[in-house]
Amino acid sequence: MIKLTIRQARQFMLLKHGLLGEYRFIGKQGILDFVRQASCLQYDPIDVCGKNAELVLQSRVKGFTKEMLEELLYQDRRLVDYPDKNLAIIPVEDWPYFERYRRAARQHAEHYPDMQALTEQVRTHIQNHGAISSDDIKLDVDFSWRSAIHWSGGNNASRSVLEQMYSTGELIIEHKKGTRKYYDIAEKYIQANVLNAPEPLPSELEHQKWRVLRRIGAVGLLWNRASDAWLNIWGLKSAERNEVFRQLSIEAKVAAVTVEGMKDILYCRTEDLPLIEAILKDPKLQFRCELIAPLDNMIWDRKLINELFGFDYTWEIYTPVHKRKFGHYVLPLLYGESFIGRVEVIAERKTRQLVVKNIWYEKGVKPTKKLQTALDDCFKRFAKFNGCETISL
């Protein structure tokens, strides 16, 4: 059993994510390296000051630009949009592991008698015209549908059929324009040996073990209890999760960690033990100041973050205005080894101005000159990331 102080646990989490010390992830290769470590980036289309996946990367990857992610997704095809932890971006080599979800989507289509003919109509249109959005083809039919594998549905027939074909893997997102998705035939973009690979883990238990291990790696430290970190792992109820953790422990793929002041045992991947060994040597680490995405991998389990960092964060975008404590789109503010507050920031793209609407510091945080210098540098980098030329505080 590994024993850590609360500070050591924090340092491990932050170093694992490349948020403390020198940048570990650099440029386009750094994006790939982090996404492979994180297993997926949760996708959200809302763009107040960058979309969620972009916000995750800008805090970790030195020199990151939005164009780099676009290239990896839609030119290099090293990454692909597909549901994982909700809607997500995953490494293209992980495509075969989600075949059970595509198969479920194909079976789900059998409940919609009109789907086969509509699918054939869309397939023919794409073969003749190339990538399309739901606005590019009108299906004159009264058709209501709900996805089997992700969070979409409705009575827009064109969008429903495109998203069904995306769910089965016949189509992929060829590119996005703003929030609008353009679909094309998957085999044009994903290599045949990946696209048509058999499912590597046909056993439900083995698949759950693979998913859980990825999620532990995505967060750094996780406990065996109900958590948003397990979202969209089908069938992973308490009994199944207990068996997964039991087997991963027997196979020495995870290591148990106790943290001072915490009653729950945490787990890390055994491949991360060298990082824990480095932390135990009490290294001197360079502090950074970063704005963290609202759906950032490290804070997928808000209760865990509250226990480890003493930081209680709620994304209030869907909270009624009169019930909000802070604001519409508020980002956690990290400085060194602590979450020191939260910031509401807006990228005004017409004027190319980054507006820092408000900063709420945590209790006991003193805005020293050193902190102010780090914060100014953080806002300058964040403005550049958003294509803004000026900053309004």
GROMACS .gro file of C-alpha atoms in nm:
model
  393
    1MET     CA    1   0.000   0.000   0.000
    2ILE     CA    2   0.141   0.338  -0.102
    3LYS     CA    3   0.104   0.617   0.154
    4LEU     CA    4   0.097   0.980   0.042
    5THR     CA    5   0.049   1.309   0.217
    6ILE     CA    6  -0.222   1.533   0.079
    7ARG     CA    7   0.045   1.751  -0.079
    8GLN     CA    8   0.215   1.455  -0.246
    9ALA     CA    9  -0.119   1.337  -0.385
   10ARG     CA   10  -0.181   1.683  -0.528
   11GLN     CA   11   0.165   1.696  -0.681
   12PHE     CA   12   0.118   1.354  -0.838
   13MET     CA   13  -0.213   1.453  -0.996
   14LEU     CA   14  -0.076   1.781  -1.129
   15LEU     CA   15   0.248   1.633  -1.263
   16LYS     CA   16   0.056   1.348  -1.424
   17HIS     CA   17  -0.151   1.609  -1.609
   18GLY     CA   18   0.144   1.828  -1.702
   19LEU     CA   19   0.006   2.119  -1.497
   20LEU     CA   20   0.299   2.161  -1.257
   21GLY     CA   21   0.665   2.219  -1.334
   22GLU     CA   22   0.804   2.250  -1.685
   23TYR     CA   23   0.569   2.172  -1.972
   24ARG     CA   24   0.570   1.797  -2.047
   25PHE     CA   25   0.358   1.823  -2.360
   26ILE     CA   26   0.475   2.034  -2.654
   27GLY     CA   27   0.317   2.107  -2.993
   28LYS     CA   28   0.119   1.861  -3.205
   29GLN     CA   29   0.307   1.559  -3.074
   30GLY     CA   30   0.231   1.681  -2.723
   31ILE     CA   31  -0.141   1.684  -2.807
   32LEU     CA   32  -0.122   1.323  -2.922
   33ASP     CA   33   0.081   1.221  -2.619
   34PHE     CA   34  -0.166   1.377  -2.379
   35VAL     CA   35  -0.478   1.242  -2.552
   36ARG     CA   36  -0.328   0.892  -2.544
   37GLN     CA   37  -0.252   0.932  -2.174
   38ALA     CA   38  -0.596   1.078  -2.105
   39SER     CA   39  -0.778   0.820  -2.324
   40CYS     CA   40  -1.021   1.085  -2.444
   41LEU     CA   41  -1.107   1.453  -2.429
   42GLN     CA   42  -1.467   1.529  -2.346
   43TYR     CA   43  -1.622   1.732  -2.627
   44ASP     CA   44  -1.864   2.017  -2.571
   45PRO     CA   45  -1.959   2.261  -2.850
   46ILE     CA   46  -2.007   2.569  -2.629
   47ASP     CA   47  -1.743   2.826  -2.717
   48VAL     CA   48  -1.732   3.121  -2.478
   49CYS     CA   49  -1.352   3.130  -2.461
   50GLY     CA   50  -1.261   2.806  -2.639
   51LYS     CA   51  -1.438   2.471  -2.658
   52ASN     CA   52  -1.382   2.228  -2.370
   53ALA     CA   53  -1.132   2.001  -2.550
   54GLU     CA   54  -0.933   2.306  -2.660
   55LEU     CA   55  -0.936   2.442  -2.305
   56VAL     CA   56  -0.801   2.112  -2.171
   57LEU     CA   57  -0.511   2.124  -2.416
   58GLN     CA   58  -0.424   2.493  -2.384
   59SER     CA   59  -0.351   2.444  -2.014
   60ARG     CA   60  -0.104   2.160  -2.077
   61VAL     CA   61   0.045   2.177  -2.425
   62LYS     CA   62   0.314   2.437  -2.485
   63GLY     CA   63   0.249   2.627  -2.806
   64PHE     CA   64  -0.100   2.480  -2.847
   65THR     CA   65  -0.326   2.634  -3.110
   66LYS     CA   66  -0.680   2.539  -3.206
   67GLU     CA   67  -0.555   2.472  -3.559
   68MET     CA   68  -0.328   2.194  -3.431
   69LEU     CA   69  -0.624   2.001  -3.292
   70GLU     CA   70  -0.820   2.057  -3.614
   71GLU     CA   71  -0.531   1.917  -3.816
   72LEU     CA   72  -0.497   1.607  -3.598
   73LEU     CA   73  -0.871   1.544  -3.628
   74TYR     CA   74  -0.951   1.636  -3.987
   75GLN     CA   75  -0.625   1.628  -4.185
   76ASP     CA   76  -0.384   1.389  -4.016
   77ARG     CA   77  -0.672   1.169  -3.889
   78ARG     CA   78  -0.471   1.069  -3.580
   79LEU     CA   79  -0.771   1.156  -3.362
   80VAL     CA   80  -1.140   1.093  -3.423
   81ASP     CA   81  -1.473   1.214  -3.280
   82TYR     CA   82  -1.663   0.931  -3.113
   83PRO     CA   83  -1.858   0.883  -2.787
   84ASP     CA   84  -1.644   0.767  -2.495
   85LYS     CA   85  -1.698   0.966  -2.177
   86ASN     CA   86  -2.003   1.124  -2.336
   87LEU     CA   87  -1.918   1.293  -2.666
   88ALA     CA   88  -1.544   1.280  -2.701
   89ILE     CA   89  -1.225   1.289  -2.903
   90ILE     CA   90  -1.026   0.963  -2.896
   91PRO     CA   91  -0.706   0.829  -3.056
   92VAL     CA   92  -0.797   0.666  -3.386
   93GLU     CA   93  -0.618   0.344  -3.281
   94ASP     CA   94  -0.881   0.297  -3.008
   95TRP     CA   95  -1.159   0.272  -3.270
   96PRO     CA   96  -1.182  -0.113  -3.263
   97TYR     CA   97  -1.250  -0.118  -2.888
   98PHE     CA   98  -1.586   0.054  -2.937
   99GLU     CA   99  -1.727  -0.198  -3.183
  100ARG     CA  100  -1.980  -0.320  -2.923
  101TYR     CA  101  -2.132   0.029  -2.922
  102ARG     CA  102  -2.150   0.044  -3.299
  103ARG     CA  103  -2.307  -0.301  -3.303
  104ALA     CA  104  -2.566  -0.184  -3.048
  105ALA     CA  105  -2.644   0.112  -3.274
  106ARG     CA  106  -2.696  -0.118  -3.572
  107GLN     CA  107  -2.932  -0.335  -3.369
  108HIS     CA  108  -3.110  -0.027  -3.241
  109ALA     CA  109  -3.191   0.075  -3.600
  110GLU     CA  110  -3.411  -0.232  -3.630
  111HIS     CA  111  -3.666  -0.057  -3.406
  112TYR     CA  112  -3.715   0.211  -3.672
  113PRO     CA  113  -3.877   0.060  -3.984
  114ASP     CA  114  -3.803   0.366  -4.199
  115MET     CA  115  -3.433   0.374  -4.111
  116GLN     CA  116  -3.300   0.134  -4.376
  117ALA     CA  117  -3.454   0.320  -4.672
  118LEU     CA  118  -3.353   0.660  -4.530
  119THR     CA  119  -2.999   0.537  -4.467
  120GLU     CA  120  -2.970   0.419  -4.827
  121GLN     CA  121  -3.093   0.759  -4.948
  122VAL     CA  122  -2.833   0.943  -4.741
  123ARG     CA  123  -2.559   0.697  -4.838
  124THR     CA  124  -2.626   0.757  -5.208
  125HIS     CA  125  -2.629   1.133  -5.161
  126ILE     CA  126  -2.291   1.130  -4.984
  127GLN     CA  127  -2.139   0.901  -5.247
  128ASN     CA  128  -2.250   1.145  -5.516
  129HIS     CA  129  -2.181   1.475  -5.339
  130GLY     CA  130  -1.925   1.413  -5.064
  131ALA     CA  131  -1.938   1.534  -4.703
  132ILE     CA  132  -2.270   1.681  -4.594
  133SER     CA  133  -2.435   1.838  -4.292
  134SER     CA  134  -2.798   1.793  -4.197
  135ASP     CA  135  -2.878   2.115  -4.386
  136ASP     CA  136  -2.751   1.969  -4.714
  137ILE     CA  137  -3.012   1.698  -4.752
  138LYS     CA  138  -3.385   1.718  -4.678
  139LEU     CA  139  -3.569   1.397  -4.603
  140ASP     CA  140  -3.939   1.458  -4.646
  141VAL     CA  141  -4.066   1.212  -4.388
  142ASP     CA  142  -4.226   1.221  -4.046
  143PHE     CA  143  -3.956   1.050  -3.844
  144SER     CA  144  -3.867   1.060  -3.475
  145TRP     CA  145  -3.550   0.891  -3.345
  146ARG     CA  146  -3.324   0.864  -3.040
  147SER     CA  147  -2.963   0.747  -3.042
  148ALA     CA  148  -2.869   0.421  -2.873
  149ILE     CA  149  -2.516   0.530  -2.779
  150HIS     CA  150  -2.510   0.905  -2.731
  151TRP     CA  151  -2.725   1.194  -2.631
  152SER     CA  152  -2.921   1.298  -2.932
  153GLY     CA  153  -3.263   1.255  -3.082
  154GLY     CA  154  -3.560   1.441  -3.217
  155ASN     CA  155  -3.774   1.465  -3.527
  156ASN     CA  156  -3.526   1.624  -3.768
  157ALA     CA  157  -3.505   1.328  -4.007
  158SER     CA  158  -3.187   1.438  -4.185
  159ARG     CA  159  -2.992   1.494  -3.865
  160SER     CA  160  -3.129   1.174  -3.709
  161VAL     CA  161  -3.020   0.953  -3.999
  162LEU     CA  162  -2.676   1.113  -4.019
  163GLU     CA  163  -2.621   1.068  -3.647
  164GLN     CA  164  -2.744   0.709  -3.660
  165MET     CA  165  -2.497   0.633  -3.939
  166TYR     CA  166  -2.227   0.807  -3.732
  167SER     CA  167  -2.323   0.591  -3.432
  168THR     CA  168  -2.281   0.271  -3.633
  169GLY     CA  169  -1.942   0.387  -3.762
  170GLU     CA  170  -2.045   0.399  -4.126
  171LEU     CA  171  -1.992   0.775  -4.120
  172ILE     CA  172  -1.743   0.986  -3.932
  173ILE     CA  173  -1.729   1.359  -3.878
  174GLU     CA  174  -1.530   1.481  -4.178
  175HIS     CA  175  -1.498   1.830  -4.031
  176LYS     CA  176  -1.684   2.084  -3.822
  177LYS     CA  177  -1.775   2.441  -3.907
  178GLY     CA  178  -1.851   2.609  -3.579
  179THR     CA  179  -2.092   2.368  -3.412
  180ARG     CA  180  -2.216   2.221  -3.741
  181LYS     CA  181  -2.092   1.870  -3.820
  182TYR     CA  182  -2.017   1.746  -4.171
  183TYR     CA  183  -2.024   1.370  -4.226
  184ASP     CA  184  -1.856   1.145  -4.480
  185ILE     CA  185  -1.793   0.773  -4.537
  186ALA     CA  186  -1.560   0.644  -4.263
  187GLU     CA  187  -1.360   0.411  -4.490
  188LYS     CA  188  -1.229   0.714  -4.682
  189TYR     CA  189  -1.047   0.840  -4.373
  190ILE     CA  190  -0.973   0.551  -4.136
  191GLN     CA  191  -0.727   0.284  -4.248
  192ALA     CA  192  -0.891  -0.049  -4.326
  193ASN     CA  193  -0.683  -0.242  -4.071
  194VAL     CA  194  -0.821  -0.013  -3.798
  195LEU     CA  195  -1.172   0.039  -3.934
  196ASN     CA  196  -1.239  -0.331  -3.990
  197ALA     CA  197  -1.038  -0.473  -3.700
  198PRO     CA  198  -1.224  -0.728  -3.488
  199GLU     CA  199  -1.325  -0.621  -3.142
  200PRO     CA  200  -1.013  -0.683  -2.928
  201LEU     CA  201  -1.202  -0.750  -2.604
  202PRO     CA  202  -1.527  -0.938  -2.677
  203SER     CA  203  -1.575  -1.024  -2.307
  204GLU     CA  204  -1.786  -0.765  -2.125
  205LEU     CA  205  -1.566  -0.789  -1.817
  206GLU     CA  206  -1.244  -0.747  -2.014
  207HIS     CA  207  -1.394  -0.447  -2.192
  208GLN     CA  208  -1.496  -0.289  -1.860
  209LYS     CA  209  -1.147  -0.348  -1.721
  210TRP     CA  210  -0.998  -0.171  -2.021
  211ARG     CA  211  -1.238   0.121  -1.984
  212VAL     CA  212  -1.184   0.158  -1.609
  213LEU     CA  213  -0.806   0.143  -1.645
  214ARG     CA  214  -0.824   0.419  -1.908
  215ARG     CA  215  -1.038   0.636  -1.681
  216ILE     CA  216  -0.797   0.591  -1.388
  217GLY     CA  217  -0.518   0.699  -1.622
  218ALA     CA  218  -0.728   0.991  -1.742
  219VAL     CA  219  -0.774   1.131  -1.391
  220GLY     CA  220  -0.458   1.007  -1.219
  221LEU     CA  221  -0.604   0.888  -0.889
  222LEU     CA  222  -0.954   0.743  -0.856
  223TRP     CA  223  -1.151   0.552  -0.597
  224ASN     CA  224  -1.376   0.250  -0.628
  225ARG     CA  225  -1.704   0.428  -0.575
  226ALA     CA  226  -1.976   0.592  -0.781
  227SER     CA  227  -1.826   0.869  -0.989
  228ASP     CA  228  -1.889   1.077  -1.298
  229ALA     CA  229  -1.551   0.948  -1.413
  230TRP     CA  230  -1.726   0.619  -1.507
  231LEU     CA  231  -1.992   0.781  -1.727
  232ASN     CA  232  -2.091   0.583  -2.037
  233ILE     CA  233  -1.921   0.259  -1.937
  234TRP     CA  234  -2.220   0.036  -1.999
  235GLY     CA  235  -2.318  -0.210  -1.727
  236LEU     CA  236  -2.064  -0.082  -1.472
  237LYS     CA  237  -2.275  -0.098  -1.159
  238SER     CA  238  -2.134  -0.140  -0.810
  239ALA     CA  239  -2.091  -0.518  -0.824
  240GLU     CA  240  -1.930  -0.507  -1.168
  241ARG     CA  241  -1.701  -0.223  -1.064
  242ASN     CA  242  -1.589  -0.415  -0.753
  243GLU     CA  243  -1.499  -0.715  -0.969
  244VAL     CA  244  -1.311  -0.494  -1.215
  245PHE     CA  245  -1.103  -0.340  -0.937
  246ARG     CA  246  -1.040  -0.684  -0.783
  247GLN     CA  247  -0.907  -0.823  -1.108
  248LEU     CA  248  -0.703  -0.515  -1.196
  249SER     CA  249  -0.540  -0.540  -0.851
  250ILE     CA  250  -0.465  -0.912  -0.890
  251GLU     CA  251  -0.316  -0.845  -1.234
  252ALA     CA  252  -0.103  -0.564  -1.082
  253LYS     CA  253  -0.240  -0.311  -1.329
  254VAL     CA  254  -0.343  -0.075  -1.050
  255ALA     CA  255  -0.183   0.013  -0.717
  256ALA     CA  256  -0.367   0.110  -0.400
  257VAL     CA  257  -0.288   0.449  -0.248
  258THR     CA  258  -0.384   0.593   0.090
  259VAL     CA  259  -0.382   0.969   0.137
  260GLU     CA  260  -0.364   1.134   0.477
  261GLY     CA  261  -0.702   1.255   0.599
  262MET     CA  262  -0.897   1.050   0.343
  263LYS     CA  263  -1.087   0.736   0.442
  264ASP     CA  264  -1.127   0.601   0.087
  265ILE     CA  265  -0.849   0.410  -0.084
  266LEU     CA  266  -0.743   0.560  -0.415
  267TYR     CA  267  -0.589   0.378  -0.711
  268CYS     CA  268  -0.334   0.471  -0.974
  269ARG     CA  269  -0.208   0.279  -1.274
  270THR     CA  270   0.104   0.081  -1.193
  271GLU     CA  271   0.275   0.240  -1.492
  272ASP     CA  272   0.257   0.569  -1.299
  273LEU     CA  273   0.450   0.436  -0.997
  274PRO     CA  274   0.779   0.594  -1.116
  275LEU     CA  275   0.605   0.932  -1.099
  276ILE     CA  276   0.501   0.861  -0.740
  277GLU     CA  277   0.858   0.760  -0.658
  278ALA     CA  278   0.976   1.093  -0.797
  279ILE     CA  279   0.721   1.279  -0.582
  280LEU     CA  280   0.843   1.100  -0.268
  281LYS     CA  281   1.187   1.256  -0.324
  282ASP     CA  282   1.032   1.600  -0.259
  283PRO     CA  283   1.134   1.767  -0.587
  284LYS     CA  284   1.138   2.142  -0.630
  285LEU     CA  285   0.872   2.217  -0.888
  286GLN     CA  286   0.809   2.529  -1.090
  287PHE     CA  287   0.469   2.686  -1.027
  288ARG     CA  288   0.240   2.768  -1.318
  289CYS     CA  289  -0.088   2.954  -1.338
  290GLU     CA  290  -0.348   2.793  -1.565
  291LEU     CA  291  -0.716   2.822  -1.646
  292ILE     CA  292  -0.877   2.477  -1.633
  293ALA     CA  293  -1.160   2.350  -1.855
  294PRO     CA  294  -1.503   2.297  -1.692
  295LEU     CA  295  -1.506   1.932  -1.810
  296ASP     CA  296  -1.133   1.878  -1.763
  297ASN     CA  297  -1.020   1.517  -1.719
  298MET     CA  298  -0.855   1.590  -1.385
  299ILE     CA  299  -1.179   1.722  -1.234
  300TRP     CA  300  -1.418   1.460  -1.372
  301ASP     CA  301  -1.482   1.353  -1.012
  302ARG     CA  302  -1.572   1.678  -0.835
  303LYS     CA  303  -1.605   1.510  -0.493
  304LEU     CA  304  -1.253   1.372  -0.523
  305ILE     CA  305  -1.115   1.714  -0.618
  306ASN     CA  306  -1.293   1.866  -0.319
  307GLU     CA  307  -1.132   1.612  -0.086
  308LEU     CA  308  -0.784   1.637  -0.240
  309PHE     CA  309  -0.767   2.009  -0.311
  310GLY     CA  310  -1.041   2.156  -0.092
  311PHE     CA  311  -1.196   2.305  -0.406
  312ASP     CA  312  -1.572   2.280  -0.456
  313TYR     CA  313  -1.647   2.342  -0.824
  314THR     CA  314  -1.981   2.331  -1.003
  315TRP     CA  315  -2.020   2.417  -1.368
  316GLU     CA  316  -2.318   2.652  -1.350
  317ILE     CA  317  -2.393   2.686  -1.719
  318TYR     CA  318  -2.718   2.490  -1.681
  319THR     CA  319  -2.802   2.637  -1.339
  320PRO     CA  320  -3.086   2.893  -1.343
  321VAL     CA  321  -2.942   3.244  -1.326
  322HIS     CA  322  -3.100   3.324  -0.989
  323LYS     CA  323  -2.940   3.013  -0.836
  324ARG     CA  324  -2.585   3.070  -0.960
  325LYS     CA  325  -2.315   3.148  -0.706
  326PHE     CA  326  -2.068   3.268  -0.966
  327GLY     CA  327  -2.141   3.290  -1.338
  328HIS     CA  328  -2.247   3.136  -1.669
  329TYR     CA  329  -1.912   2.999  -1.791
  330VAL     CA  330  -1.659   3.001  -1.507
  331LEU     CA  331  -1.320   2.827  -1.521
  332PRO     CA  332  -1.121   2.697  -1.223
  333LEU     CA  333  -0.798   2.888  -1.165
  334LEU     CA  334  -0.493   2.681  -1.078
  335TYR     CA  335  -0.174   2.827  -0.932
  336GLY     CA  336   0.109   2.596  -0.836
  337GLU     CA  337  -0.032   2.312  -0.627
  338SER     CA  338  -0.367   2.471  -0.547
  339PHE     CA  339  -0.693   2.582  -0.701
  340ILE     CA  340  -0.693   2.943  -0.589
  341GLY     CA  341  -1.020   3.061  -0.739
  342ARG     CA  342  -1.236   3.077  -1.049
  343VAL     CA  343  -1.260   3.317  -1.338
  344GLU     CA  344  -1.537   3.425  -1.572
  345VAL     CA  345  -1.369   3.514  -1.900
  346ILE     CA  346  -1.518   3.590  -2.242
  347ALA     CA  347  -1.344   3.607  -2.579
  348GLU     CA  348  -1.506   3.894  -2.774
  349ARG     CA  349  -1.404   3.781  -3.119
  350LYS     CA  350  -1.540   4.077  -3.315
  351THR     CA  351  -1.325   4.320  -3.118
  352ARG     CA  352  -1.051   4.060  -3.054
  353GLN     CA  353  -1.065   4.142  -2.686
  354LEU     CA  354  -1.040   3.901  -2.393
  355VAL     CA  355  -1.276   4.021  -2.121
  356VAL     CA  356  -1.197   3.903  -1.769
  357LYS     CA  357  -1.541   3.963  -1.625
  358ASN     CA  358  -1.473   3.852  -1.269
  359ILE     CA  359  -1.227   3.667  -1.048
  360TRP     CA  360  -1.337   3.496  -0.728
  361TYR     CA  361  -1.044   3.397  -0.506
  362GLU     CA  362  -1.071   3.111  -0.259
  363LYS     CA  363  -1.074   3.197   0.110
  364GLY     CA  364  -0.725   3.274   0.238
  365VAL     CA  365  -0.571   3.350  -0.104
  366LYS     CA  366  -0.371   3.671  -0.106
  367PRO     CA  367  -0.314   3.831  -0.449
  368THR     CA  368   0.059   3.898  -0.404
  369LYS     CA  369   0.282   4.056  -0.669
  370LYS     CA  370   0.419   3.712  -0.756
  371LEU     CA  371   0.069   3.576  -0.804
  372GLN     CA  372  -0.034   3.881  -1.005
  373THR     CA  373   0.264   3.838  -1.236
  374ALA     CA  374   0.174   3.472  -1.291
  375LEU     CA  375  -0.191   3.564  -1.349
  376ASP     CA  376  -0.100   3.834  -1.601
  377ASP     CA  377   0.112   3.581  -1.792
  378CYS     CA  378  -0.175   3.330  -1.781
  379PHE     CA  379  -0.421   3.583  -1.927
  380LYS     CA  380  -0.173   3.683  -2.199
  381ARG     CA  381  -0.134   3.321  -2.309
  382PHE     CA  382  -0.508   3.269  -2.288
  383ALA     CA  383  -0.573   3.577  -2.500
  384LYS     CA  384  -0.329   3.453  -2.764
  385PHE     CA  385  -0.496   3.111  -2.760
  386ASN     CA  386  -0.829   3.284  -2.833
  387GLY     CA  387  -0.689   3.514  -3.101
  388CYS     CA  388  -0.743   3.823  -2.886
  389GLU     CA  389  -0.512   4.123  -2.910
  390THR     CA  390  -0.618   4.309  -2.594
  391ILE     CA  391  -0.726   4.216  -2.240
  392SER     CA  392  -0.996   4.396  -2.046
  393LEU     CA  393  -0.997   4.336  -1.670
   0.00000   0.00000   0.00000
